[in-house]
Amino acid sequence: MMSQCAAAMDVGVGYFSDPDGLEGLAHFLEHMLFYASEKYPLEDSYSKYISEHGGSRNAFTDSENTNFYFDVNTDSFEEALDRFAQFFIKPLMSADATMREIKAVDSENKKNLLTDYWRMSQLQSHISMESHPYHKFGTGNWDTLEVRPKAKGVDTRQELLKFYEENYSANLMHLVVYSKESLDKIQSLVEDKFQEIRNSGRSFPSFPGQPCSSEHLQILVRAVPIKEGNKLTIVWPITPEIRYYKEGPCRYLGHLIRHRGEGSLFYILKTLGWATGLFAGEGDWTLEFSFFRVVIDLTDAGQDHMQDIVGLLFKYIQLLQQSGVCKWIFDELLAVCETGFHYQDKVHPISYVINIASKMRMYPPKDWLVRSSMPSNFNQGVIQMVLNELSPDKVRIFWESKKFEGLTDMVEPWYGTAYSIEKVTTSMIQEWMSMAPNENLHLPASNIFIPRDLSLKDQEEKIKYPVLLRKSSYSRVWYKPDTMFSSPKAYVKIDFNCPYASHSPEAKIITSIFARLVMDYLNEYAYYAGVAGLHHYINRTDGGFEVTVVGYNHKLRILLDTVVDKIAKFEVKPDRFSIIKERLTQDYQNLKFQQPYQQAMHYCSLLLEDRSWPWMEELEVLPNIKAEDLAKFAPMMLSRAFLECYIAGNIECAEAKSMIEHVEDIFFKGSNPICQPLFPSQHLTNRVVKLERDMNYFYSKEGLNPSDENSALLHYIQVHRDDFMLNVKLQLFALIAKQPTFHQLRSVEQLGYITVLRQRNDWGIRGLQFIIQSTVKGPEHIDLRVQAFLQMFETQLYKMTQDEFKSNVNALIDMKLEKHKNLWEESSFYWGEIAYGTLKFDRIEAEVAALRQLTQPELIDFFNEYIKVGAPQKRTLSIRVVGKEHLAEYKATKSEVAQPGEIDDIFSFKKSLPLYGSFRGGAGHIKL
């Protein structure tokens, strides 16, 4: 059953077309079209309709296009499409809404101001010709859309209407509709709904010419980032691949330059201890211009060898020149792409329509669906042409490091990034090449992981839910053969429950280093598997670490056995330990640059989860951890373990058993086993603090980044322990209240760009959370506005008609019955049940059954009992993160004496309250 339909409209105009002095106008227009239309004049009614019928909606503005999209439950699609079509027929852009939405654009921009991705993208654009639109600032802010236009006597709303009239023409639009109806029916539906869009015959805006003149090439730019870490980005202007997408020159060159196998550029940089990551491929591009970029994450040692690293990159490019364009490499890539295309995972309709609509302007109709996913024409000359463009006389080098603080002499105007520029000549780069270490760079070997056997296994019986295949004191194995996707892929997860891995901040940090080191050791070998569509992950968990291998099943066992072998024979290589520790330290230091709402989410988890340490404590112990600590810790960590395993997909039952038996043999068998089984008392439990009723707890904390103006509020309402009927009441309330929350707190009150109401699930303990990030008001004020909203919403809920109630129930049922799209999605769902210990594999069917029985008075009773202001069972916790803008006010009003419900110390608070029971808790906790 297909329960979701989707549509995307791509309009061929973007921020490159912004009028001078009105930066962000195209983006602002994208925001405004959501508000209202002549046919549906009620503000935000489009968003309300989509939300109440199980859907989502959004849009984005790019350089040359603006893309609007939504998905919705099938039976509501026709009306949703009609509402959507009105954006492009007769939108209403009232003066009042215009003023309010400029604030939303400004809030969105403020969210991005301290994010290095936005800062560095804008810096690359800034260092280009002012006459070329690549130079523009596309987001817009209060200054560009209100202050400056007003000072010049320009009316932003009039300019907005003019921009819409001039650019939103039917011949510049591409629409994709995804529905279960026949093509004839969809066509007549589209013709009916969209026929009134004006066609002004306007041609697509074109921006000929290159963004960079000679003064913007052969440069080295030093820039100061916000976050810790050093990065080198080497960029060349090239011929856009879109002109030769069937030959795929950037795909070919990117594949080789970013390769991680032995002899690759990254392999050499890693061996020298200079880099921890490398990406290569085409970046910003249009039909007229494009950039090829290589991005290298540098270690501190690598920071001191910038010239050697650039020299080695050019030596690798020289190697590619000398080796010539290899047909066998192209053919291997083509084989991977063809297999990837034929066995691609089904994606959500909304992702599918966005993808196709975005490309229709660029590709001929016959290639809209296959597009550039398959370069099919081997053409040495085309690849050679782009390879020749990666030359020293065209290069732009951007070098980011905090070490440049105080050493720069320029500031990028929109984000305030400090930078400096110097010239780099061809002879300098030739000198760097000659001085670079003489390492054995060579082309990759042929890929042994490319799957040859793509046959589907015979599944004797149709198994609907995961079954417990085997259970011992060492492990528990859940098995779910593929009965849905007919795909030659499998999913294997092995969760190592190791009590010693999580008993202190030191243990958690050392376990993180362990997991990262194993990944690091596998890098050269397993990279080939990744290229061929077989991926592996090793991650620290709350109770140890987990291994996941997912992709084509043909060679999966080879990769899994290699991963397991690396863990079993783990040893510490001091040089790699130092580099992994350095990178981990940077990651921890950079947590203070998280968005304030993310900080609030961390504090909330810390307050609610029994076994959790603040990351600040983990960062504090990190500097003192040495390689020998890990060498002692790893065998101890593994000395007691229990393996929770899940195997799914195109794998036979006997195969699944033998996989885990092999793992058990390695870890638990033999004369001197690595692991012993857990004692019953050692099995992991996950317990959550039970908040007291009738007490509004709140925890206030200054934002960790003193430069960030944003404050954030997380207002959490704890409701119940996992129970099907209570779950659906909570879910239904969240569905009904989601859009009114957004409308009131963002659209009307303009508290902040990030305004969401969502459910929260901590190890099976369910609740609601309002999350709002704002520069406009402090978190204490926002907390009051959330409560005021709940009081206002009470009336709406009580006034809801029986038909509206039924419509919302049906929407939620449709959302639940939406089938899993692929093996990864299905496995993540079932693994969630296993990891939480709830093991309710029939959850969807049970909750749908509960929904069918739910009555409107029961929902009202639930609201009155748990959610409404002053409800008898209400348990709340507010996390208030105070940003720079509201710090003075916070300090001035902060009382010396603790107020009722105020949490001063997280750990005293946790110790003072009872805990909910844990769903997890031992290999024997399930009756077979």
Coordinates of C-alpha atoms in Angstrom, one line a residue, residues 142-670:
W142 CA 17.5 42.4 8.3
D143 CA 20.0 44.8 6.9
T144 CA 19.7 43.8 3.2
L145 CA 16.0 43.4 3.2
E146 CA 14.8 46.2 5.5
V147 CA 17.4 48.7 6.7
R148 CA 19.4 49.4 3.5
P149 CA 16.4 49.4 1.1
K150 CA 14.5 51.7 3.5
A151 CA 17.5 54.1 3.6
K152 CA 17.4 54.3 -0.2
G153 CA 13.6 54.7 -0.3
V154 CA 13.1 51.3 -1.8
D155 CA 9.9 49.4 -0.8
T156 CA 11.0 45.7 -0.2
R157 CA 7.5 44.4 -0.6
Q158 CA 7.0 46.1 -4.0
E159 CA 10.4 44.7 -5.1
L160 CA 9.2 41.3 -3.9
L161 CA 6.0 41.5 -6.0
K162 CA 8.0 42.7 -9.0
F163 CA 10.5 39.9 -8.7
Y164 CA 7.7 37.4 -8.5
E165 CA 5.9 38.8 -11.5
E166 CA 9.1 38.9 -13.6
N167 CA 10.5 35.5 -12.8
Y168 CA 7.8 33.1 -11.8
S169 CA 6.8 32.2 -15.3
A170 CA 5.3 28.7 -16.3
N171 CA 8.0 28.1 -18.9
L172 CA 10.7 28.4 -16.2
M173 CA 9.1 25.8 -14.0
H174 CA 9.6 22.0 -13.8
L175 CA 7.1 19.9 -11.8
V176 CA 7.4 16.3 -10.6
V177 CA 4.4 14.5 -9.2
Y178 CA 4.6 11.1 -7.5
S179 CA 1.3 9.4 -7.0
K180 CA -0.3 5.9 -7.1
E181 CA -2.8 7.0 -9.8
S182 CA -2.4 6.2 -13.5
L183 CA -0.2 8.6 -15.6
D184 CA -3.4 9.8 -17.5
K185 CA -5.1 10.7 -14.2
I186 CA -2.0 12.4 -12.8
Q187 CA -1.7 14.4 -16.1
S188 CA -5.2 15.6 -16.0
L189 CA -4.9 16.5 -12.3
V190 CA -1.8 18.5 -13.0
E191 CA -3.4 20.3 -16.0
D192 CA -6.4 21.1 -13.9
K193 CA -4.5 22.5 -10.9
F194 CA -1.6 24.3 -12.6
Q195 CA -3.1 25.6 -15.9
E196 CA -3.6 29.1 -14.5
I197 CA 0.1 29.7 -13.9
R198 CA 1.1 32.7 -16.1
N199 CA 3.6 32.2 -18.9
S200 CA 5.4 35.4 -19.6
G201 CA 7.6 33.7 -22.1
R202 CA 10.7 34.8 -20.1
S203 CA 13.9 33.0 -20.9
F204 CA 16.0 31.3 -18.2
P205 CA 18.3 33.9 -16.7
S206 CA 21.8 33.2 -17.9
F207 CA 25.1 34.2 -16.4
P208 CA 27.9 33.8 -18.9
G209 CA 31.5 34.2 -18.1
Q210 CA 33.8 32.9 -15.3
P211 CA 33.5 34.1 -11.7
C212 CA 37.3 34.3 -11.3
S213 CA 39.7 36.6 -13.2
S214 CA 43.5 36.1 -13.0
E215 CA 43.6 38.1 -9.8
H216 CA 41.5 35.4 -8.1
L217 CA 43.6 32.5 -9.3
Q218 CA 47.1 31.4 -8.1
I219 CA 46.2 32.5 -4.6
L220 CA 46.7 31.2 -1.1
V221 CA 44.0 32.4 1.3
R222 CA 44.6 32.0 5.0
A223 CA 41.3 32.1 7.0
V224 CA 40.3 31.9 10.7
P225 CA 37.5 29.3 11.3
I226 CA 35.2 29.2 14.3
K227 CA 35.9 25.6 15.2
E228 CA 39.2 23.9 16.2
G229 CA 40.9 22.0 13.4
N230 CA 43.0 22.7 10.3
K231 CA 41.7 22.4 6.8
L232 CA 43.1 22.8 3.3
T233 CA 40.8 23.3 0.3
I234 CA 42.4 23.3 -3.1
V235 CA 40.1 24.6 -5.9
W236 CA 40.3 24.9 -9.7
P237 CA 37.8 26.4 -12.1
I238 CA 37.0 23.7 -14.6
T239 CA 34.7 22.9 -17.5
P240 CA 31.3 21.9 -16.0
E241 CA 30.8 18.1 -16.0
I242 CA 27.2 18.7 -16.9
R243 CA 28.4 19.3 -20.4
Y244 CA 29.9 15.9 -20.5
Y245 CA 27.9 14.0 -18.0
K246 CA 27.9 10.8 -20.0
E247 CA 31.7 10.8 -20.0
G248 CA 31.8 11.6 -16.3
P249 CA 35.3 13.3 -16.1
C250 CA 34.9 14.6 -12.5
R251 CA 33.5 11.3 -11.4
Y252 CA 36.6 9.5 -12.8
L253 CA 39.1 12.1 -11.4
G254 CA 37.4 12.5 -8.0
H255 CA 37.4 8.7 -7.6
L256 CA 41.2 8.5 -8.0
I257 CA 42.2 11.7 -6.1
R258 CA 40.0 10.8 -3.1
H259 CA 40.9 7.1 -3.1
R260 CA 42.1 5.8 0.3
G261 CA 43.7 2.5 -0.9
E262 CA 47.5 1.8 -0.8
G263 CA 49.5 4.2 -2.9
S264 CA 46.8 6.9 -2.9
L265 CA 47.3 10.5 -2.0
F266 CA 45.4 10.0 1.2
Y267 CA 47.3 6.8 2.1
I268 CA 50.6 8.7 1.9
L269 CA 49.3 11.7 3.9
K270 CA 47.9 9.4 6.5
T271 CA 51.1 7.4 6.8
L272 CA 53.1 10.6 7.2
G273 CA 50.6 11.6 10.0
W274 CA 49.5 14.8 8.1
A275 CA 45.8 14.2 7.3
T276 CA 42.7 12.6 8.8
G277 CA 40.3 13.0 5.9
L278 CA 40.2 13.8 2.2
F279 CA 37.4 14.6 -0.3
A280 CA 37.7 15.3 -4.0
G281 CA 35.1 16.1 -6.6
E282 CA 33.1 18.8 -8.4
G283 CA 31.8 21.5 -6.1
D284 CA 29.7 24.6 -7.0
W285 CA 28.6 24.3 -10.6
T286 CA 26.2 25.7 -13.2
L287 CA 26.0 25.3 -17.0
E288 CA 28.5 28.1 -17.4
F289 CA 31.2 27.5 -14.7
S290 CA 32.3 24.9 -12.2
F291 CA 34.9 24.2 -9.6
F292 CA 36.8 21.0 -8.8
R293 CA 37.8 20.9 -5.2
V294 CA 40.0 18.8 -3.0
V295 CA 39.4 19.2 0.8
I296 CA 42.0 17.8 3.2
D297 CA 41.5 17.7 7.0
L298 CA 45.0 18.3 8.4
T299 CA 46.5 17.1 11.7
D300 CA 48.6 19.6 13.7
A301 CA 51.7 18.1 12.1
G302 CA 50.1 18.4 8.7
Q303 CA 49.5 22.1 9.4
D304 CA 53.3 22.5 9.5
H305 CA 53.6 20.8 6.1
M306 CA 51.1 22.7 3.9
Q307 CA 53.6 23.1 1.0
D308 CA 54.6 19.4 1.1
I309 CA 50.9 18.4 1.0
V310 CA 50.0 20.7 -1.9
G311 CA 53.2 19.4 -3.6
L312 CA 52.1 15.8 -3.1
L313 CA 48.7 16.6 -4.5
F314 CA 50.2 18.0 -7.7
K315 CA 52.6 15.0 -7.8
Y316 CA 49.5 12.8 -7.8
I317 CA 48.0 14.8 -10.6
Q318 CA 51.3 14.5 -12.5
L319 CA 51.0 10.7 -11.9
L320 CA 47.5 10.7 -13.5
Q321 CA 49.0 12.7 -16.4
Q322 CA 51.8 10.1 -16.9
S323 CA 49.6 7.0 -16.4
G324 CA 47.1 8.3 -19.0
V325 CA 43.4 7.8 -18.7
C326 CA 42.8 4.1 -17.9
K327 CA 39.8 2.3 -19.5
W328 CA 39.9 -0.4 -16.8
I329 CA 39.3 2.2 -14.1
F330 CA 36.5 3.8 -16.1
D331 CA 34.9 0.3 -16.7
E332 CA 35.2 -0.6 -13.0
L333 CA 33.5 2.7 -12.0
L334 CA 30.8 2.0 -14.6
A335 CA 30.2 -1.5 -13.2
V336 CA 29.8 0.0 -9.7
C337 CA 27.4 2.7 -11.0
E338 CA 25.3 0.2 -13.1
T339 CA 24.9 -2.2 -10.1
G340 CA 24.1 0.8 -7.9
F341 CA 21.5 1.9 -10.4
H342 CA 19.8 -1.5 -10.9
Y343 CA 19.7 -2.2 -7.1
Q344 CA 19.3 1.2 -5.8
D345 CA 17.3 1.4 -2.5
K346 CA 13.9 2.9 -2.8
V347 CA 13.8 6.4 -1.3
H348 CA 11.0 8.4 0.2
P349 CA 8.8 10.0 -2.5
I350 CA 9.8 13.5 -1.3
S351 CA 13.5 12.9 -1.8
Y352 CA 12.8 11.4 -5.2
V353 CA 10.7 14.3 -6.5
I354 CA 13.2 17.0 -5.2
N355 CA 16.1 15.2 -7.0
I356 CA 14.4 14.9 -10.3
A357 CA 12.8 18.3 -10.4
S358 CA 16.2 19.9 -9.6
K359 CA 17.8 18.2 -12.6
M360 CA 15.1 18.7 -15.3
R361 CA 16.4 22.1 -16.4
M362 CA 19.9 20.6 -17.0
Y363 CA 19.3 17.3 -18.6
P364 CA 17.4 16.2 -21.7
P365 CA 14.1 14.4 -20.9
K366 CA 15.4 10.9 -21.8
D367 CA 18.0 11.2 -19.0
W368 CA 15.8 12.7 -16.2
L369 CA 15.4 9.4 -14.4
V370 CA 18.8 7.8 -14.9
R371 CA 20.6 11.1 -15.2
S372 CA 24.3 11.3 -14.5
S373 CA 24.3 8.3 -12.2
M374 CA 25.8 6.3 -15.0
P375 CA 28.7 7.7 -17.1
S376 CA 28.5 5.4 -20.2
N377 CA 30.9 6.8 -22.8
F378 CA 34.6 6.3 -22.3
N379 CA 36.2 9.3 -23.8
Q380 CA 39.9 9.8 -23.0
G381 CA 40.0 13.2 -24.5
V382 CA 37.2 14.7 -22.3
I383 CA 38.8 13.3 -19.0
Q384 CA 42.2 14.5 -20.2
M385 CA 40.8 18.0 -20.9
V386 CA 39.5 18.3 -17.3
L387 CA 42.7 16.8 -15.9
N388 CA 44.7 19.4 -17.7
E389 CA 42.6 22.1 -16.0
L390 CA 43.9 21.0 -12.6
S391 CA 47.0 23.0 -13.1
P392 CA 49.2 25.3 -10.9
D393 CA 48.3 28.4 -13.0
K394 CA 44.6 28.1 -12.1
V395 CA 44.7 27.0 -8.5
R396 CA 43.0 28.7 -5.5
I397 CA 44.2 27.4 -2.1
F398 CA 42.1 28.1 1.1
W399 CA 43.8 27.3 4.3
E400 CA 41.8 27.4 7.5
S401 CA 43.3 27.4 11.0
K402 CA 42.9 29.1 14.4
K403 CA 46.6 29.5 14.2
F404 CA 46.1 32.4 11.8
E405 CA 44.3 34.5 14.5
G406 CA 45.9 38.0 14.5
L407 CA 47.8 37.3 11.3
T408 CA 45.2 38.3 8.8
D409 CA 44.4 41.8 7.3
M410 CA 41.0 41.4 5.7
V411 CA 37.4 40.6 6.8
E412 CA 34.7 39.1 4.7
P413 CA 31.7 41.4 5.0
W414 CA 28.7 39.1 5.5
Y415 CA 30.0 36.6 8.1
G416 CA 33.0 38.5 9.4
T417 CA 35.6 35.9 8.6
A418 CA 39.1 37.1 9.0
Y419 CA 41.4 36.3 6.1
S420 CA 44.5 37.3 4.1
I421 CA 45.6 36.6 0.5
E422 CA 49.0 36.0 -1.1
K423 CA 50.0 35.0 -4.6
V424 CA 51.2 31.5 -5.4
T425 CA 53.2 31.2 -8.7
T426 CA 53.6 28.1 -10.9
S427 CA 57.3 28.0 -10.0
M428 CA 56.5 28.0 -6.3
I429 CA 54.3 25.0 -6.7
Q430 CA 56.9 23.3 -8.8
E431 CA 59.4 23.9 -6.0
W432 CA 56.9 22.5 -3.5
M433 CA 56.6 19.4 -5.7
S434 CA 60.3 18.9 -5.8
M435 CA 60.7 19.4 -2.0
A436 CA 57.8 17.1 -1.2
P437 CA 58.6 13.6 0.3
N438 CA 59.5 11.1 -2.4
E439 CA 56.7 8.6 -1.6
N440 CA 55.4 5.7 -3.8
L441 CA 52.2 7.2 -5.2
H442 CA 50.5 4.8 -7.5
L443 CA 47.0 4.0 -9.0
P444 CA 44.6 1.8 -7.0
A445 CA 44.5 -2.0 -7.5
S446 CA 41.4 -3.6 -9.1
N447 CA 38.5 -3.8 -6.7
I448 CA 37.9 -7.3 -5.3
F449 CA 34.7 -6.2 -3.5
I450 CA 32.7 -5.6 -6.6
P451 CA 29.8 -8.0 -6.2
R452 CA 29.4 -10.7 -9.0
D453 CA 26.7 -12.8 -7.4
L454 CA 23.5 -10.7 -7.2
S455 CA 21.1 -13.6 -7.0
L456 CA 18.3 -13.7 -4.4
K457 CA 18.3 -16.4 -1.7
D458 CA 15.3 -18.7 -1.4
Q459 CA 13.4 -17.9 1.8
E460 CA 11.5 -21.0 2.6
E461 CA 9.0 -19.3 4.9
K462 CA 7.8 -15.7 4.9
I463 CA 9.0 -14.3 8.2
K464 CA 7.1 -11.2 9.1
Y465 CA 9.0 -10.1 12.3
P466 CA 12.6 -10.8 13.5
V467 CA 12.9 -14.2 15.1
L468 CA 15.3 -15.2 17.9
L469 CA 17.6 -17.6 16.0
R470 CA 19.8 -18.7 18.8
K471 CA 20.6 -17.7 22.4
S472 CA 23.5 -18.5 24.6
S473 CA 25.4 -17.0 27.5
Y474 CA 27.6 -15.4 24.8
S475 CA 25.1 -13.9 22.5
R476 CA 21.5 -13.5 21.3
V477 CA 20.9 -13.6 17.5
W478 CA 17.9 -12.0 15.9
Y479 CA 17.2 -12.9 12.2
K480 CA 14.9 -11.2 9.7
P481 CA 15.2 -12.5 6.1
D482 CA 14.2 -10.1 3.3
T483 CA 10.6 -10.5 2.4
M484 CA 10.0 -7.0 1.2
F485 CA 12.7 -5.6 -1.0
S486 CA 14.0 -8.3 -3.3
S487 CA 17.4 -6.9 -3.1
P488 CA 20.9 -8.6 -3.0
K489 CA 21.8 -6.8 0.2
A490 CA 22.2 -7.6 3.8
Y491 CA 22.4 -5.9 7.2
V492 CA 24.5 -7.2 10.1
K493 CA 24.8 -5.5 13.5
I494 CA 26.8 -6.9 16.4
D495 CA 26.5 -4.9 19.6
F496 CA 29.3 -5.7 22.1
N497 CA 27.9 -5.1 25.5
C498 CA 31.0 -4.6 27.7
P499 CA 30.3 -3.3 31.2
Y500 CA 33.9 -2.0 31.6
A501 CA 33.4 0.3 28.6
S502 CA 31.1 2.7 30.3
H503 CA 31.7 2.8 34.0
S504 CA 33.5 6.2 34.0
P505 CA 34.3 9.2 31.7
E506 CA 37.8 7.7 31.2
A507 CA 36.3 4.4 30.1
K508 CA 33.9 6.1 27.6
I509 CA 36.7 8.2 26.1
I510 CA 39.1 5.2 25.8
T511 CA 36.3 3.1 24.2
S512 CA 35.8 6.0 21.6
I513 CA 39.5 6.0 20.8
F514 CA 39.4 2.1 20.5
A515 CA 36.5 2.2 18.0
R516 CA 38.1 5.0 15.9
L517 CA 41.4 3.2 15.8
V518 CA 39.9 0.0 14.5
M519 CA 38.1 2.0 11.8
D520 CA 41.5 3.7 11.1
Y521 CA 43.3 0.3 10.8
L522 CA 40.7 -1.0 8.3
N523 CA 40.9 2.2 6.2
E524 CA 43.0 1.1 3.2
Y525 CA 41.4 -2.4 2.8
A526 CA 37.8 -1.6 3.5
Y527 CA 37.8 1.6 1.3
Y528 CA 37.5 -0.7 -1.7
A529 CA 34.4 -2.3 -0.2
G530 CA 32.8 1.1 0.4
V531 CA 33.4 2.0 -3.3
A532 CA 31.6 -1.2 -4.3
G533 CA 28.6 -0.5 -2.1
L534 CA 29.5 -2.5 1.1
H535 CA 29.9 -0.3 4.2
H536 CA 31.1 -0.8 7.7
Y537 CA 30.8 1.3 10.9
I538 CA 32.3 0.8 14.4
N539 CA 30.7 3.2 17.0
R540 CA 30.9 3.6 20.7
T541 CA 27.5 2.9 22.4
D542 CA 26.2 3.5 25.9
G543 CA 27.3 0.0 26.9
G544 CA 30.3 -0.7 24.7
F545 CA 30.6 -0.5 20.9
E546 CA 28.8 -1.9 17.9
V547 CA 29.9 -3.2 14.5
T548 CA 27.6 -2.6 11.5
V549 CA 28.1 -4.0 8.0
V550 CA 25.6 -3.3 5.4
G551 CA 25.4 -3.6 1.6
Y552 CA 25.7 -6.2 -1.1
N553 CA 25.7 -9.6 0.6
H554 CA 28.1 -11.4 -1.9
K555 CA 31.3 -10.3 -0.2
L556 CA 29.8 -9.2 3.1
R557 CA 31.2 -12.1 5.1
I558 CA 34.8 -11.4 3.9
L559 CA 34.5 -7.8 5.2
L560 CA 32.8 -8.8 8.5
D561 CA 35.4 -11.4 9.3
T562 CA 38.2 -8.9 8.6
V563 CA 36.6 -6.3 10.9
V564 CA 36.1 -9.0 13.7
D565 CA 39.7 -10.2 13.3
K566 CA 41.0 -6.6 13.7
I567 CA 39.0 -6.2 16.9
A568 CA 40.2 -9.6 18.3
K569 CA 43.9 -8.9 17.5
F570 CA 43.7 -5.3 18.5
E571 CA 47.0 -3.6 19.3
V572 CA 47.8 0.0 19.9
K573 CA 50.0 1.8 17.2
P574 CA 51.3 4.8 19.1
D575 CA 51.5 7.1 16.0
R576 CA 47.9 6.4 15.0
F577 CA 46.8 6.7 18.7
S578 CA 48.2 10.2 18.9
I579 CA 46.4 11.3 15.7
I580 CA 43.1 9.8 16.7
K581 CA 43.4 11.4 20.1
E582 CA 44.2 14.8 18.6
R583 CA 41.1 14.5 16.3
L584 CA 38.9 13.4 19.1
T585 CA 40.0 16.3 21.3
Q586 CA 39.1 18.7 18.5
D587 CA 35.7 17.1 18.2
Y588 CA 35.1 17.5 21.9
Q589 CA 36.4 21.1 21.9
N590 CA 34.1 21.9 19.1
L591 CA 31.0 20.8 21.0
K592 CA 31.0 24.3 22.5
F593 CA 30.2 25.7 19.1
Q594 CA 27.0 23.6 18.7
Q595 CA 23.8 25.5 18.2
P596 CA 22.3 26.5 21.5
Y597 CA 19.3 24.2 20.9
Q598 CA 21.7 21.3 20.5
Q599 CA 23.3 22.3 23.8
A600 CA 19.8 22.3 25.4
M601 CA 19.2 18.8 24.0
H602 CA 22.5 17.5 25.6
Y603 CA 21.6 19.0 29.0
C604 CA 18.1 17.4 28.8
S605 CA 19.6 13.9 28.1
L606 CA 22.1 14.5 31.0
L607 CA 19.3 15.4 33.4
L608 CA 17.1 12.5 32.4
E609 CA 19.4 9.5 31.7
D610 CA 20.7 7.7 34.7
R611 CA 24.0 6.5 33.2
S612 CA 25.4 9.6 31.4
W613 CA 28.4 11.8 31.8
P614 CA 28.8 15.4 30.6
W615 CA 31.1 15.7 27.7
M616 CA 33.0 18.3 29.6
E617 CA 34.1 15.6 32.0
E618 CA 35.2 13.4 29.1
L619 CA 37.1 16.3 27.6
E620 CA 38.8 17.0 30.9
V621 CA 40.2 13.4 31.2
L622 CA 41.2 13.2 27.5
P623 CA 44.6 15.0 27.6
N624 CA 45.9 12.6 30.3
I625 CA 45.1 9.4 28.4
K626 CA 48.1 7.6 26.9
A627 CA 48.6 4.8 24.4
E628 CA 49.6 2.4 27.2
D629 CA 46.3 3.2 29.0
L630 CA 44.4 1.9 25.9
A631 CA 46.8 -1.1 25.6
K632 CA 45.8 -2.1 29.2
F633 CA 42.2 -1.1 28.8
A634 CA 41.3 -2.9 25.6
P635 CA 41.8 -6.5 26.9
M636 CA 40.0 -5.6 30.1
M637 CA 37.1 -4.1 28.2
L638 CA 36.7 -7.2 26.1
S639 CA 37.2 -9.6 29.1
R640 CA 33.5 -9.6 29.8
A641 CA 31.0 -9.2 26.9
F642 CA 27.6 -10.1 25.6
L643 CA 26.8 -9.9 21.9
E644 CA 23.4 -8.7 20.8
C645 CA 23.2 -9.4 17.1
Y646 CA 20.7 -8.6 14.3
I647 CA 21.1 -10.1 10.8
A648 CA 18.7 -9.2 8.0
G649 CA 18.3 -9.2 4.3
N650 CA 19.5 -11.6 1.6
I651 CA 21.0 -14.1 4.0
E652 CA 19.9 -17.7 4.7
C653 CA 19.3 -18.9 8.2
A654 CA 22.2 -21.3 8.3
E655 CA 24.5 -18.5 7.0
A656 CA 23.4 -16.1 9.7
K657 CA 24.0 -18.8 12.4
S658 CA 27.5 -19.6 11.1
M659 CA 28.5 -15.9 11.0
I660 CA 27.8 -15.5 14.7
E661 CA 29.2 -18.9 15.6
H662 CA 32.4 -17.8 14.0
V663 CA 32.5 -14.6 16.0
E664 CA 31.8 -16.5 19.2
D665 CA 34.6 -18.9 18.4
I666 CA 37.1 -16.1 18.0
F667 CA 36.1 -14.2 21.2
F668 CA 34.8 -16.9 23.6
K669 CA 36.4 -20.2 22.7
G670 CA 40.0 -21.6 22.8

